[in-house]
mmCIF file of C-alpha atoms in Angstrom:
data_model
loop_
_atom_site.group_PDB
_atom_site.id
_atom_site.type_symbol
_atom_site.label_atom_id
_atom_site.label_comp_id
_atom_site.label_asym_id
_atom_site.label_seq_id
_atom_site.Cartn_x
_atom_site.Cartn_y
_atom_site.Cartn_z
ATOM 1 C CA MET A 1 2.892 20.786 -1.924
ATOM 2 C CA LEU A 2 0.625 18.787 1.231
ATOM 3 C CA VAL A 3 0.739 15.472 1.300
ATOM 4 C CA PHE A 4 -1.900 14.535 3.664
ATOM 5 C CA SER A 5 -5.599 14.689 2.475
ATOM 6 C CA PRO A 6 -8.514 16.349 3.986
ATOM 7 C CA THR A 7 -10.472 12.731 5.173
ATOM 8 C CA SER A 8 -7.002 11.496 6.494
ATOM 9 C CA SER A 9 -7.107 11.777 10.738
ATOM 10 C CA ILE A 10 -4.243 14.325 11.033
ATOM 11 C CA GLY A 11 -5.973 16.536 8.435
ATOM 12 C CA ARG A 12 -9.458 16.360 9.821
ATOM 13 C CA LEU A 13 -7.175 17.253 12.763
ATOM 14 C CA LEU A 14 -5.498 20.298 11.801
ATOM 15 C CA LEU A 15 -9.067 21.332 9.589
ATOM 16 C CA LEU A 16 -11.174 22.183 12.512
ATOM 17 C CA ARG A 17 -8.311 23.682 14.455
ATOM 18 C CA THR A 18 -8.226 26.474 11.810
ATOM 19 C CA ILE A 19 -11.883 26.782 12.047
ATOM 20 C CA ALA A 20 -11.533 26.991 15.482
ATOM 21 C CA ILE A 21 -8.495 29.441 15.479
ATOM 22 C CA VAL A 22 -11.310 31.773 13.447
ATOM 23 C CA LEU A 23 -14.738 31.236 15.159
ATOM 24 C CA GLN A 24 -12.041 31.811 18.928
ATOM 25 C CA LEU A 25 -11.069 35.352 17.702
ATOM 26 C CA VAL A 26 -14.529 36.150 15.812
ATOM 27 C CA MET A 27 -16.617 34.498 19.690
ATOM 28 C CA VAL A 28 -13.616 36.987 21.131
ATOM 29 C CA CYS A 29 -13.861 40.595 19.263
ATOM 30 C CA SER A 30 -18.133 39.938 19.476
ATOM 31 C CA GLY A 31 -17.533 39.339 23.227
ATOM 32 C CA ALA A 32 -15.662 42.602 23.574
ATOM 33 C CA TYR A 33 -16.945 45.213 21.081
ATOM 34 C CA LEU A 34 -20.174 44.309 20.408
ATOM 35 C CA PHE A 35 -21.386 43.027 23.535
ATOM 36 C CA GLU A 36 -19.489 44.950 25.851
ATOM 37 C CA GLU A 37 -18.384 42.527 27.863
ATOM 38 C CA ASP A 38 -14.820 43.242 29.988
ATOM 39 C CA ILE A 39 -12.107 40.519 28.360
ATOM 40 C CA ASN A 40 -8.640 40.833 28.792
ATOM 41 C CA LEU A 41 -7.975 41.175 25.135
ATOM 42 C CA PHE A 42 -3.768 40.867 25.702
ATOM 43 C CA PRO A 43 -3.505 37.558 26.440
ATOM 44 C CA VAL A 44 -6.838 36.447 24.561
ATOM 45 C CA PHE A 45 -5.177 36.873 21.971
ATOM 46 C CA LEU A 46 -1.652 36.252 22.377
ATOM 47 C CA VAL A 47 -3.148 32.721 23.608
ATOM 48 C CA ILE A 48 -4.677 32.761 20.028
ATOM 49 C CA GLY A 49 -1.644 33.786 18.416
ATOM 50 C CA VAL A 50 1.087 31.141 19.811
ATOM 51 C CA GLU A 51 -2.270 28.609 18.983
ATOM 52 C CA SER A 52 -2.118 29.876 15.301
ATOM 53 C CA LEU A 53 1.781 29.105 15.153
ATOM 54 C CA PHE A 54 1.319 26.084 16.586
ATOM 55 C CA GLN A 55 -0.639 25.237 13.919
ATOM 56 C CA LEU A 56 1.508 25.760 10.985
ATOM 57 C CA MET A 57 3.751 24.808 12.661
ATOM 58 C CA SER A 58 2.523 21.417 12.428
ATOM 59 C CA VAL A 59 0.764 21.832 9.184
ATOM 60 C CA TYR A 60 4.524 22.381 8.474
ATOM 61 C CA ALA A 61 5.297 19.587 10.297
ATOM 62 C CA TYR A 62 2.899 17.167 8.667
ATOM 63 C CA ARG A 63 3.135 18.368 4.835
ATOM 64 C CA HIS A 64 4.668 15.274 3.547
ATOM 65 C CA THR A 65 3.355 12.853 5.847
ATOM 66 C CA SER A 66 -0.644 11.273 4.811
ATOM 67 C CA GLU A 67 -1.256 10.137 7.756
ATOM 68 C CA ALA A 68 0.218 10.765 11.671
ATOM 69 C CA ALA A 69 1.153 7.705 13.818
ATOM 70 C CA PRO A 70 -0.796 7.573 16.719
ATOM 71 C CA SER A 71 1.884 8.945 19.430
ATOM 72 C CA GLY A 72 1.709 12.619 16.982
ATOM 73 C CA MET A 73 -1.778 12.445 17.003
ATOM 74 C CA LEU A 74 -1.810 12.443 20.996
ATOM 75 C CA LEU A 75 0.520 15.397 20.558
ATOM 76 C CA GLN A 76 -1.426 17.080 18.667
ATOM 77 C CA LEU A 77 -4.749 16.453 20.884
ATOM 78 C CA LEU A 78 -2.894 17.288 24.657
ATOM 79 C CA ALA A 79 -2.320 20.913 23.015
ATOM 80 C CA ASP A 80 -5.766 21.855 22.169
ATOM 81 C CA LEU A 81 -6.079 20.949 25.248
ATOM 82 C CA LEU A 82 -4.007 23.154 26.806
ATOM 83 C CA PHE A 83 -5.083 25.923 24.257
ATOM 84 C CA LEU A 84 -8.647 25.688 25.624
ATOM 85 C CA THR A 85 -7.910 25.179 28.900
ATOM 86 C CA VAL A 86 -5.469 28.275 29.437
ATOM 87 C CA LEU A 87 -8.813 30.311 27.076
ATOM 88 C CA LEU A 88 -11.584 28.887 29.062
ATOM 89 C CA SER A 89 -9.446 30.617 32.738
ATOM 90 C CA LEU A 90 -8.946 34.291 30.691
ATOM 91 C CA SER A 91 -12.420 34.016 29.899
ATOM 92 C CA GLY A 92 -14.652 32.689 33.015
ATOM 93 C CA GLY A 93 -12.944 29.625 33.887
ATOM 94 C CA ALA A 94 -15.304 26.117 34.592
ATOM 95 C CA SER A 95 -18.778 28.960 33.836
ATOM 96 C CA ASN A 96 -17.973 29.951 30.209
ATOM 97 C CA ALA A 97 -20.318 28.219 28.560
ATOM 98 C CA PHE A 98 -18.500 26.637 26.109
ATOM 99 C CA VAL A 99 -16.499 24.554 28.890
ATOM 100 C CA SER A 100 -18.208 21.202 27.882
ATOM 101 C CA LEU A 101 -16.050 22.083 24.114
ATOM 102 C CA LEU A 102 -13.326 19.805 26.713
ATOM 103 C CA LEU A 103 -14.778 16.778 25.127
ATOM 104 C CA LEU A 104 -14.322 17.129 22.071
ATOM 105 C CA PRO A 105 -10.401 16.167 22.221
ATOM 106 C CA ILE A 106 -11.884 13.118 23.764
ATOM 107 C CA VAL A 107 -14.099 13.170 21.330
ATOM 108 C CA ILE A 108 -11.733 12.320 18.164
ATOM 109 C CA ALA A 109 -8.902 10.774 20.127
ATOM 110 C CA ALA A 110 -11.713 7.831 20.774
ATOM 111 C CA VAL A 111 -12.006 7.256 16.603
ATOM 112 C CA THR A 112 -7.914 8.081 15.961
ATOM 113 C CA VAL A 113 -5.483 6.782 18.711
ATOM 114 C CA PRO A 114 -5.059 3.501 20.581
ATOM 115 C CA LYS A 115 -7.166 2.472 23.943
ATOM 116 C CA ASN A 116 -4.551 3.834 26.767
ATOM 117 C CA TYR A 117 -3.873 6.856 24.265
ATOM 118 C CA VAL A 118 -7.751 8.059 24.886
ATOM 119 C CA VAL A 119 -7.999 7.191 28.277
ATOM 120 C CA ILE A 120 -5.067 9.627 28.522
ATOM 121 C CA VAL A 121 -6.168 12.464 26.847
ATOM 122 C CA ALA A 122 -9.926 11.507 29.231
ATOM 123 C CA LEU A 123 -7.262 11.712 32.144
ATOM 124 C CA CYS A 124 -6.411 15.323 30.828
ATOM 125 C CA ALA A 125 -9.077 16.659 29.697
ATOM 126 C CA LEU A 126 -10.578 15.797 33.519
ATOM 127 C CA ALA A 127 -7.777 17.156 35.016
ATOM 128 C CA SER A 128 -8.597 20.199 33.106
ATOM 129 C CA TYR A 129 -12.016 20.484 33.660
ATOM 130 C CA GLY A 130 -10.832 19.827 37.383
ATOM 131 C CA TYR A 131 -8.491 22.807 37.475
ATOM 132 C CA LEU A 132 -11.056 25.177 36.500
ATOM 133 C CA PHE A 133 -13.257 24.282 38.568
ATOM 134 C CA PHE A 134 -11.238 25.422 41.577
ATOM 135 C CA THR A 135 -10.019 27.969 40.276
ATOM 136 C CA LEU A 136 -12.779 29.991 39.496
ATOM 137 C CA PRO A 137 -12.460 33.084 41.794
ATOM 138 C CA SER A 138 -14.840 32.921 44.935
ATOM 139 C CA HIS A 139 -16.991 35.849 43.226
ATOM 140 C CA HIS A 140 -18.231 33.559 40.483
ATOM 141 C CA VAL A 141 -19.081 30.320 42.670
ATOM 142 C CA HIS A 142 -20.679 33.001 45.847
ATOM 143 C CA HIS A 143 -22.581 34.890 43.122
ATOM 144 C CA MET A 144 -26.574 33.673 42.921
ATOM 145 C CA ASP A 145 -26.359 30.664 44.722
ATOM 146 C CA MET A 146 -23.869 29.222 41.762
ATOM 147 C CA HIS A 147 -21.712 26.425 44.292
ATOM 148 C CA GLN A 148 -24.136 23.822 43.249
ATOM 149 C CA HIS A 149 -24.775 24.541 39.530
ATOM 150 C CA LEU A 150 -21.391 24.486 38.412
ATOM 151 C CA THR A 151 -20.581 21.488 40.244
ATOM 152 C CA GLY A 152 -23.640 19.955 38.773
ATOM 153 C CA MET A 153 -21.545 20.433 36.101
ATOM 154 C CA LEU A 154 -18.599 18.801 37.039
ATOM 155 C CA VAL A 155 -20.571 16.134 38.033
ATOM 156 C CA ASN A 156 -22.170 16.035 34.728
ATOM 157 C CA PHE A 157 -18.843 16.591 32.802
ATOM 158 C CA VAL A 158 -17.385 13.673 34.415
ATOM 159 C CA PHE A 159 -19.773 12.076 33.024
ATOM 160 C CA SER A 160 -19.907 12.316 29.894
ATOM 161 C CA VAL A 161 -16.315 11.421 29.500
ATOM 162 C CA ILE A 162 -17.443 8.133 31.028
ATOM 163 C CA VAL A 163 -19.705 7.587 28.810
ATOM 164 C CA ILE A 164 -17.457 8.794 25.064
ATOM 165 C CA VAL A 165 -14.884 6.599 26.054
ATOM 166 C CA ALA A 166 -17.085 3.662 26.389
ATOM 167 C CA VAL A 167 -19.152 3.930 24.081
ATOM 168 C CA VAL A 168 -17.582 5.033 21.169
ATOM 169 C CA MET A 169 -14.537 3.045 22.119
ATOM 170 C CA ALA A 170 -17.478 0.322 21.594
ATOM 171 C CA LEU A 171 -18.795 1.196 18.605
ATOM 172 C CA VAL A 172 -15.264 2.303 16.910
ATOM 173 C CA ASN A 173 -14.269 -1.470 17.966
ATOM 174 C CA GLN A 174 -17.117 -2.631 16.465
ATOM 175 C CA ILE A 175 -16.894 -0.453 13.243
ATOM 176 C CA GLN A 176 -12.761 -1.728 13.122
ATOM 177 C CA ARG A 177 -14.673 -6.008 13.705
ATOM 178 C CA LYS A 178 -17.024 -4.906 10.606
ATOM 179 C CA GLU A 179 -14.651 -3.192 8.651
ATOM 180 C CA HIS A 180 -11.994 -6.670 9.143
ATOM 181 C CA LYS A 181 -14.648 -9.107 8.425
ATOM 182 C CA LEU A 182 -15.516 -7.057 5.351
ATOM 183 C CA ALA A 183 -12.202 -7.200 4.231
ATOM 184 C CA GLN A 184 -11.445 -10.955 4.973
ATOM 185 C CA ALA A 185 -15.087 -11.194 2.859
ATOM 186 C CA ARG A 186 -13.566 -9.547 0.199
ATOM 187 C CA GLU A 187 -10.290 -11.588 -0.390
ATOM 188 C CA GLN A 188 -12.097 -14.624 -0.283
ATOM 189 C CA GLN A 189 -14.018 -13.822 -2.748
ATOM 190 C CA LEU A 190 -11.506 -12.821 -4.909
ATOM 191 C CA LYS A 191 -9.546 -15.906 -3.732
ATOM 192 C CA SER A 192 -11.563 -17.975 -5.280
ATOM 193 C CA GLU A 193 -12.892 -15.913 -8.453
ATOM 194 C CA GLN A 194 -9.182 -16.554 -9.411
ATOM 195 C CA ILE A 195 -9.025 -20.446 -7.374
ATOM 196 C CA MET A 196 -12.172 -20.506 -10.193
ATOM 197 C CA ALA A 197 -10.179 -19.350 -13.668
ATOM 198 C CA LEU A 198 -7.055 -21.075 -12.502
ATOM 199 C CA GLY A 199 -9.486 -24.831 -12.742
ATOM 200 C CA SER A 200 -11.071 -23.541 -15.658
ATOM 201 C CA ALA A 201 -7.562 -22.679 -17.438
ATOM 202 C CA ALA A 202 -5.982 -26.705 -15.898
ATOM 203 C CA ALA A 203 -9.651 -28.323 -17.328
ATOM 204 C CA GLN A 204 -9.904 -27.099 -20.321
ATOM 205 C CA ALA A 205 -5.561 -27.403 -21.257
ATOM 206 C CA THR A 206 -7.053 -31.351 -19.872
ATOM 207 C CA HIS A 207 -9.111 -31.050 -23.026
ATOM 208 C CA GLN A 208 -7.351 -30.179 -25.190
ATOM 209 C CA LEU A 209 -4.313 -32.619 -24.404
ATOM 210 C CA ALA A 210 -7.045 -35.876 -24.622
ATOM 211 C CA THR A 211 -5.998 -35.650 -29.039
ATOM 212 C CA PRO A 212 -2.938 -35.310 -29.029
ATOM 213 C CA ILE A 213 -2.159 -38.169 -27.059
ATOM 214 C CA ALA A 214 -5.113 -40.400 -28.436
ATOM 215 C CA ASN A 215 -2.741 -39.750 -31.685
ATOM 216 C CA LEU A 216 0.808 -39.869 -30.279
ATOM 217 C CA ASN A 217 -0.884 -43.455 -29.323
ATOM 218 C CA LEU A 218 -2.096 -44.425 -32.889
ATOM 219 C CA LEU A 219 1.394 -43.038 -34.208
ATOM 220 C CA PHE A 220 3.153 -45.047 -31.660
ATOM 221 C CA GLU A 221 0.988 -48.641 -31.642
ATOM 222 C CA GLU A 222 2.330 -47.829 -35.948
ATOM 223 C CA ILE A 223 6.174 -47.692 -34.628
ATOM 224 C CA ALA A 224 5.914 -50.118 -32.500
ATOM 225 C CA GLU A 225 4.800 -52.608 -35.580
ATOM 226 C CA ASP A 226 7.277 -51.698 -37.585
ATOM 227 C CA CYS A 227 10.276 -50.992 -35.467
ATOM 228 C CA PRO A 228 9.905 -53.574 -32.338
ATOM 229 C CA GLU A 229 12.650 -54.670 -31.217
ATOM 230 C CA HIS A 230 13.795 -50.091 -31.698
ATOM 231 C CA PRO A 231 15.180 -49.425 -27.210
ATOM 232 C CA ALA A 232 13.481 -46.696 -27.343
ATOM 233 C CA ILE A 233 9.137 -48.183 -27.039
ATOM 234 C CA PRO A 234 9.262 -49.205 -24.125
ATOM 235 C CA ASP A 235 10.033 -45.931 -22.835
ATOM 236 C CA ILE A 236 7.798 -44.147 -25.496
ATOM 237 C CA GLU A 237 4.976 -46.763 -24.049
ATOM 238 C CA ILE A 238 5.178 -45.898 -20.406
ATOM 239 C CA ALA A 239 5.569 -42.157 -20.724
ATOM 240 C CA LEU A 240 1.932 -42.122 -22.586
ATOM 241 C CA GLU A 241 0.620 -44.739 -20.019
ATOM 242 C CA GLN A 242 1.014 -42.027 -17.083
ATOM 243 C CA CYS A 243 0.084 -39.446 -20.201
ATOM 244 C CA LYS A 244 -3.014 -41.341 -19.881
ATOM 245 C CA ARG A 245 -3.096 -42.440 -16.216
ATOM 246 C CA GLN A 246 -3.121 -39.231 -15.230
ATOM 247 C CA LEU A 247 -6.071 -38.108 -17.219
ATOM 248 C CA ALA A 248 -8.355 -40.804 -16.635
ATOM 249 C CA GLY A 249 -7.402 -39.664 -12.859
ATOM 250 C CA PHE A 250 -8.774 -35.642 -13.521
ATOM 251 C CA ARG A 251 -11.671 -36.601 -15.133
ATOM 252 C CA THR A 252 -12.494 -39.670 -12.422
ATOM 253 C CA GLN A 253 -11.305 -35.885 -9.714
ATOM 254 C CA THR A 254 -14.027 -33.957 -11.947
ATOM 255 C CA GLU A 255 -16.703 -36.483 -11.847
ATOM 256 C CA ASN A 256 -16.489 -36.884 -8.572
ATOM 257 C CA LEU A 257 -16.805 -33.136 -7.166
ATOM 258 C CA LYS A 258 -19.171 -32.733 -10.197
ATOM 259 C CA SER A 259 -21.684 -35.518 -8.310
ATOM 260 C CA GLY A 260 -20.525 -34.197 -4.864
ATOM 261 C CA HIS A 261 -19.346 -37.691 -4.458
ATOM 262 C CA THR A 262 -16.792 -38.370 -1.480
ATOM 263 C CA GLU A 263 -16.170 -41.492 0.311
ATOM 264 C CA HIS A 264 -16.614 -41.171 4.049
ATOM 265 C CA GLY A 265 -13.213 -41.590 5.238
ATOM 266 C CA LYS A 266 -9.704 -42.631 4.170
ATOM 267 C CA ALA A 267 -7.391 -44.285 6.781
ATOM 268 C CA VAL A 268 -3.809 -42.048 6.873
ATOM 269 C CA SER A 269 -2.369 -44.857 6.996
ATOM 270 C CA ASP A 270 -3.785 -45.922 3.166
ATOM 271 C CA VAL A 271 -2.915 -41.733 1.939
ATOM 272 C CA LEU A 272 0.328 -41.867 3.234
ATOM 273 C CA GLN A 273 0.812 -45.041 1.019
ATOM 274 C CA GLU A 274 -0.467 -44.404 -1.677
ATOM 275 C CA LEU A 275 1.512 -40.629 -1.512
ATOM 276 C CA ALA A 276 4.753 -43.008 -0.486
ATOM 277 C CA THR A 277 3.832 -45.078 -4.732
ATOM 278 C CA LEU A 278 2.711 -41.941 -6.226
ATOM 279 C CA MET A 279 6.224 -40.229 -5.349
ATOM 280 C CA ALA A 280 8.270 -43.545 -5.959
ATOM 281 C CA LEU A 281 6.739 -43.152 -9.858
ATOM 282 C CA GLN A 282 7.708 -39.537 -10.371
ATOM 283 C CA TYR A 283 10.948 -38.174 -7.755
ATOM 284 C CA PRO A 284 12.239 -42.800 -7.772
ATOM 285 C CA ASP A 285 15.774 -40.460 -6.595
ATOM 286 C CA GLN A 286 13.760 -39.027 -3.543
ATOM 287 C CA LYS A 287 13.209 -41.155 0.064
ATOM 288 C CA ILE A 288 10.148 -40.650 1.959
ATOM 289 C CA GLU A 289 10.844 -41.547 4.817
ATOM 290 C CA ILE A 290 7.128 -41.959 6.666
ATOM 291 C CA THR A 291 6.894 -41.200 10.928
ATOM 292 C CA ASP A 292 2.644 -42.786 11.555
ATOM 293 C CA GLU A 293 1.618 -42.116 14.468
ATOM 294 C CA SER A 294 -1.400 -41.853 14.270
ATOM 295 C CA PRO A 295 -2.821 -45.865 13.756
ATOM 296 C CA ASN A 296 -6.270 -46.090 12.803
ATOM 297 C CA LEU A 297 -6.641 -42.655 11.868
ATOM 298 C CA GLN A 298 -9.021 -42.142 9.172
ATOM 299 C CA VAL A 299 -9.843 -38.028 6.465
ATOM 300 C CA SER A 300 -12.012 -36.774 4.879
ATOM 301 C CA GLY A 301 -11.824 -38.819 1.240
ATOM 302 C CA ASP A 302 -12.517 -35.326 -0.902
ATOM 303 C CA PRO A 303 -10.372 -36.857 -4.529
ATOM 304 C CA MET A 304 -9.028 -33.617 -3.719
ATOM 305 C CA LEU A 305 -6.927 -34.187 -0.727
ATOM 306 C CA LEU A 306 -4.096 -36.499 -2.605
ATOM 307 C CA PRO A 307 -4.116 -34.507 -4.624
ATOM 308 C CA ALA A 308 -3.197 -31.215 -2.504
ATOM 309 C CA LEU A 309 -0.604 -33.204 -0.602
ATOM 310 C CA LEU A 310 0.845 -33.973 -3.762
ATOM 311 C CA ASN A 311 1.326 -30.865 -4.567
ATOM 312 C CA ILE A 312 3.493 -29.910 -1.953
ATOM 313 C CA LEU A 313 5.601 -33.073 -2.022
ATOM 314 C CA ASN A 314 6.699 -32.292 -5.875
ATOM 315 C CA ASN A 315 7.733 -28.772 -3.897
ATOM 316 C CA ALA A 316 9.233 -30.317 -1.315
ATOM 317 C CA ALA A 317 11.308 -33.277 -3.746
ATOM 318 C CA ARG A 318 12.420 -30.355 -5.728
ATOM 319 C CA ALA A 319 13.332 -27.913 -3.679
ATOM 320 C CA ASN A 320 15.651 -31.294 -2.811
ATOM 321 C CA GLN A 321 16.950 -31.406 -6.218
ATOM 322 C CA GLN A 322 17.784 -27.588 -6.266
ATOM 323 C CA ASN A 323 19.724 -28.666 -3.180
ATOM 324 C CA HIS A 324 21.661 -32.074 -4.188
ATOM 325 C CA SER A 325 19.647 -33.347 -1.222
ATOM 326 C CA ASN A 326 17.219 -36.539 -1.139
ATOM 327 C CA ILE A 327 15.118 -37.632 1.865
ATOM 328 C CA ILE A 328 11.862 -35.864 1.830
ATOM 329 C CA GLN A 329 10.772 -36.524 6.006
ATOM 330 C CA LEU A 330 6.694 -37.316 6.756
ATOM 331 C CA CYS A 331 5.619 -37.450 10.221
ATOM 332 C CA SER A 332 1.994 -37.921 10.581
ATOM 333 C CA LYS A 333 0.225 -38.060 14.418
ATOM 334 C CA ALA A 334 -2.683 -38.141 16.100
ATOM 335 C CA GLU A 335 -3.568 -34.183 17.606
ATOM 336 C CA GLN A 336 -7.179 -34.901 20.239
ATOM 337 C CA GLU A 337 -9.579 -35.159 16.835
ATOM 338 C CA PHE A 338 -6.843 -33.264 14.404
ATOM 339 C CA TRP A 339 -5.185 -35.219 12.152
ATOM 340 C CA SER A 340 -1.237 -33.536 11.679
ATOM 341 C CA LEU A 341 1.466 -33.759 9.032
ATOM 342 C CA THR A 342 4.757 -32.068 9.515
ATOM 343 C CA ILE A 343 6.398 -32.081 6.087
ATOM 344 C CA ILE A 344 9.723 -31.557 5.645
ATOM 345 C CA ASP A 345 12.299 -31.145 3.198
ATOM 346 C CA TYR A 346 16.293 -30.487 2.585
ATOM 347 C CA GLY A 347 16.676 -27.579 -0.090
ATOM 348 C CA LYS A 348 17.460 -24.574 0.476
ATOM 349 C CA GLY A 349 14.526 -23.042 2.453
ATOM 350 C CA ILE A 350 11.980 -20.377 1.505
ATOM 351 C CA ASP A 351 12.521 -16.206 0.927
ATOM 352 C CA PRO A 352 10.463 -15.128 4.103
ATOM 353 C CA MET A 353 10.258 -11.661 2.140
ATOM 354 C CA GLN A 354 7.781 -14.614 0.190
ATOM 355 C CA LEU A 355 7.299 -16.809 3.269
ATOM 356 C CA SER A 356 3.780 -15.319 4.939
ATOM 357 C CA GLU A 357 2.283 -15.004 1.631
ATOM 358 C CA LEU A 358 2.837 -18.241 -0.296
ATOM 359 C CA GLY A 359 -0.016 -20.557 0.074
ATOM 360 C CA HIS A 360 -2.732 -17.531 0.458
ATOM 361 C CA GLU A 361 -1.971 -15.843 -3.436
ATOM 362 C CA ILE A 362 0.096 -16.502 -6.320
ATOM 363 C CA VAL A 363 3.560 -15.249 -5.839
ATOM 364 C CA GLN A 364 5.847 -15.062 -8.435
ATOM 365 C CA SER A 365 9.074 -16.155 -8.363
ATOM 366 C CA ASP A 366 12.288 -17.532 -10.694
ATOM 367 C CA LYS A 367 11.274 -21.339 -9.289
ATOM 368 C CA GLY A 368 7.476 -20.921 -10.239
ATOM 369 C CA MET A 369 3.871 -18.350 -9.222
ATOM 370 C CA GLY A 370 3.186 -21.070 -6.518
ATOM 371 C CA ILE A 371 0.283 -22.136 -7.826
ATOM 372 C CA ALA A 372 0.401 -25.597 -6.673
ATOM 373 C CA LEU A 373 0.307 -24.867 -2.760
ATOM 374 C CA LEU A 374 -2.267 -22.025 -3.749
ATOM 375 C CA LEU A 375 -4.777 -24.570 -5.599
ATOM 376 C CA SER A 376 -3.200 -26.762 -1.857
ATOM 377 C CA HIS A 377 -4.329 -24.541 0.515
ATOM 378 C CA ALA A 378 -7.925 -23.457 -1.007
ATOM 379 C CA THR A 379 -8.574 -27.561 -0.558
ATOM 380 C CA PHE A 380 -7.673 -27.653 2.922
ATOM 381 C CA GLU A 381 -9.576 -25.103 3.735
ATOM 382 C CA ARG A 382 -12.604 -26.173 2.523
ATOM 383 C CA LEU A 383 -11.493 -29.258 4.109
ATOM 384 C CA ASN A 384 -11.735 -26.840 7.614
ATOM 385 C CA GLY A 385 -8.001 -27.856 7.597
ATOM 386 C CA SER A 386 -4.849 -25.665 8.264
ATOM 387 C CA LEU A 387 -1.356 -25.113 6.609
ATOM 388 C CA THR A 388 1.605 -23.397 7.771
ATOM 389 C CA ILE A 389 4.504 -23.126 6.373
ATOM 390 C CA LYS A 390 8.218 -21.705 8.202
ATOM 391 C CA ASN A 391 11.887 -22.268 7.417
ATOM 392 C CA HIS A 392 13.779 -24.920 9.265
ATOM 393 C CA PRO A 393 15.503 -23.604 11.848
ATOM 394 C CA SER A 394 19.047 -25.474 10.102
ATOM 395 C CA LEU A 395 18.286 -25.948 6.620
ATOM 396 C CA GLY A 396 14.972 -26.757 4.160
ATOM 397 C CA ALA A 397 11.457 -26.298 5.062
ATOM 398 C CA GLN A 398 8.792 -27.487 6.886
ATOM 399 C CA THR A 399 4.369 -27.426 6.369
ATOM 400 C CA HIS A 400 2.279 -28.526 8.724
ATOM 401 C CA LEU A 401 -0.989 -29.723 7.836
ATOM 402 C CA HIS A 402 -3.731 -30.014 10.476
ATOM 403 C CA LEU A 403 -7.392 -32.044 8.778
ATOM 404 C CA PRO A 404 -10.421 -32.738 10.827
ATOM 405 C CA THR A 405 -10.542 -36.524 11.647
ATOM 406 C CA LYS A 406 -13.157 -38.563 10.287
ATOM 407 C CA ILE A 407 -14.957 -40.843 13.397
#
């Protein structure tokens, strides 16, 4: 069973060579028997036989391969050049009308192999044509003053090779760039749809939680009146107040996003202080160490910036707790027209297999699916910033954030 497809590069090349072998046999037999040309059939049929054997070996070698490596494609194209050169040398050399077929491997190489391999094929094609030209019998060159005509064909061949290598490769690169941009656009569209679905689900969950929390608050007030001395009353009150503040904050952020309202700028020192306060409420066991080297720096006042940063700190805190650590470092500094923030935790680090995907798509793991980090990454991209994550050389993970500053 053949795995490679006729639409793949190696599949098309092998199919084209099969057609070429059939046409070679038809043309040689037609020239020898119909047009009574003086052709030495034995060496010609021997070359075609070797080419056919090479074709069968190639099909056998690539039967379990969907696509050939660039080096394999180069070998196949050089073999085609060799067989074609030998056949042309046995049937007129450079004076043969089909000598321009030496351009075909160059065209195929320009769209299937890297640039350096294209240059190799082009140089080999030029060497083949030069060999055929300079080994022509003298009676072929001087008969009816054909020297100028054959020299012109040589110059035309060299010019054609240059045009193919320059123009076709430029067109191929342009097509590849367009395909890359289309792939990026499709990926961005899918990511946006995924984020919108997550946002809709979060908004719906928040809306559905509002009524139960209100009911719980009424029940708590009744219980507090009946049992005011119960030791659990203060803890329940604090938990309910946190839930109500979170819901109110979410509603405020949603309204700001709907109306397009954003602050012109927000001081970096205020952002860091708010992060420290929120982390102290949610993770009192974690110690936030802030190194701020960005005085008087301002960033976007987008309402989603603080939650996006808080998502990263939450991940860092959970990683610390799993590794029995309690220090999170925040290093803030100005880099030209950008604010650079580095968040360092002392957890166990991130699986290298998931590191490249984390923040770009949903990643399944025993610690979650990376949805919070995905939403944070989308927020930073919307603010023309960037987010990179890497493991610390010794322990933990480092998250680097770059955001444009506000004047």
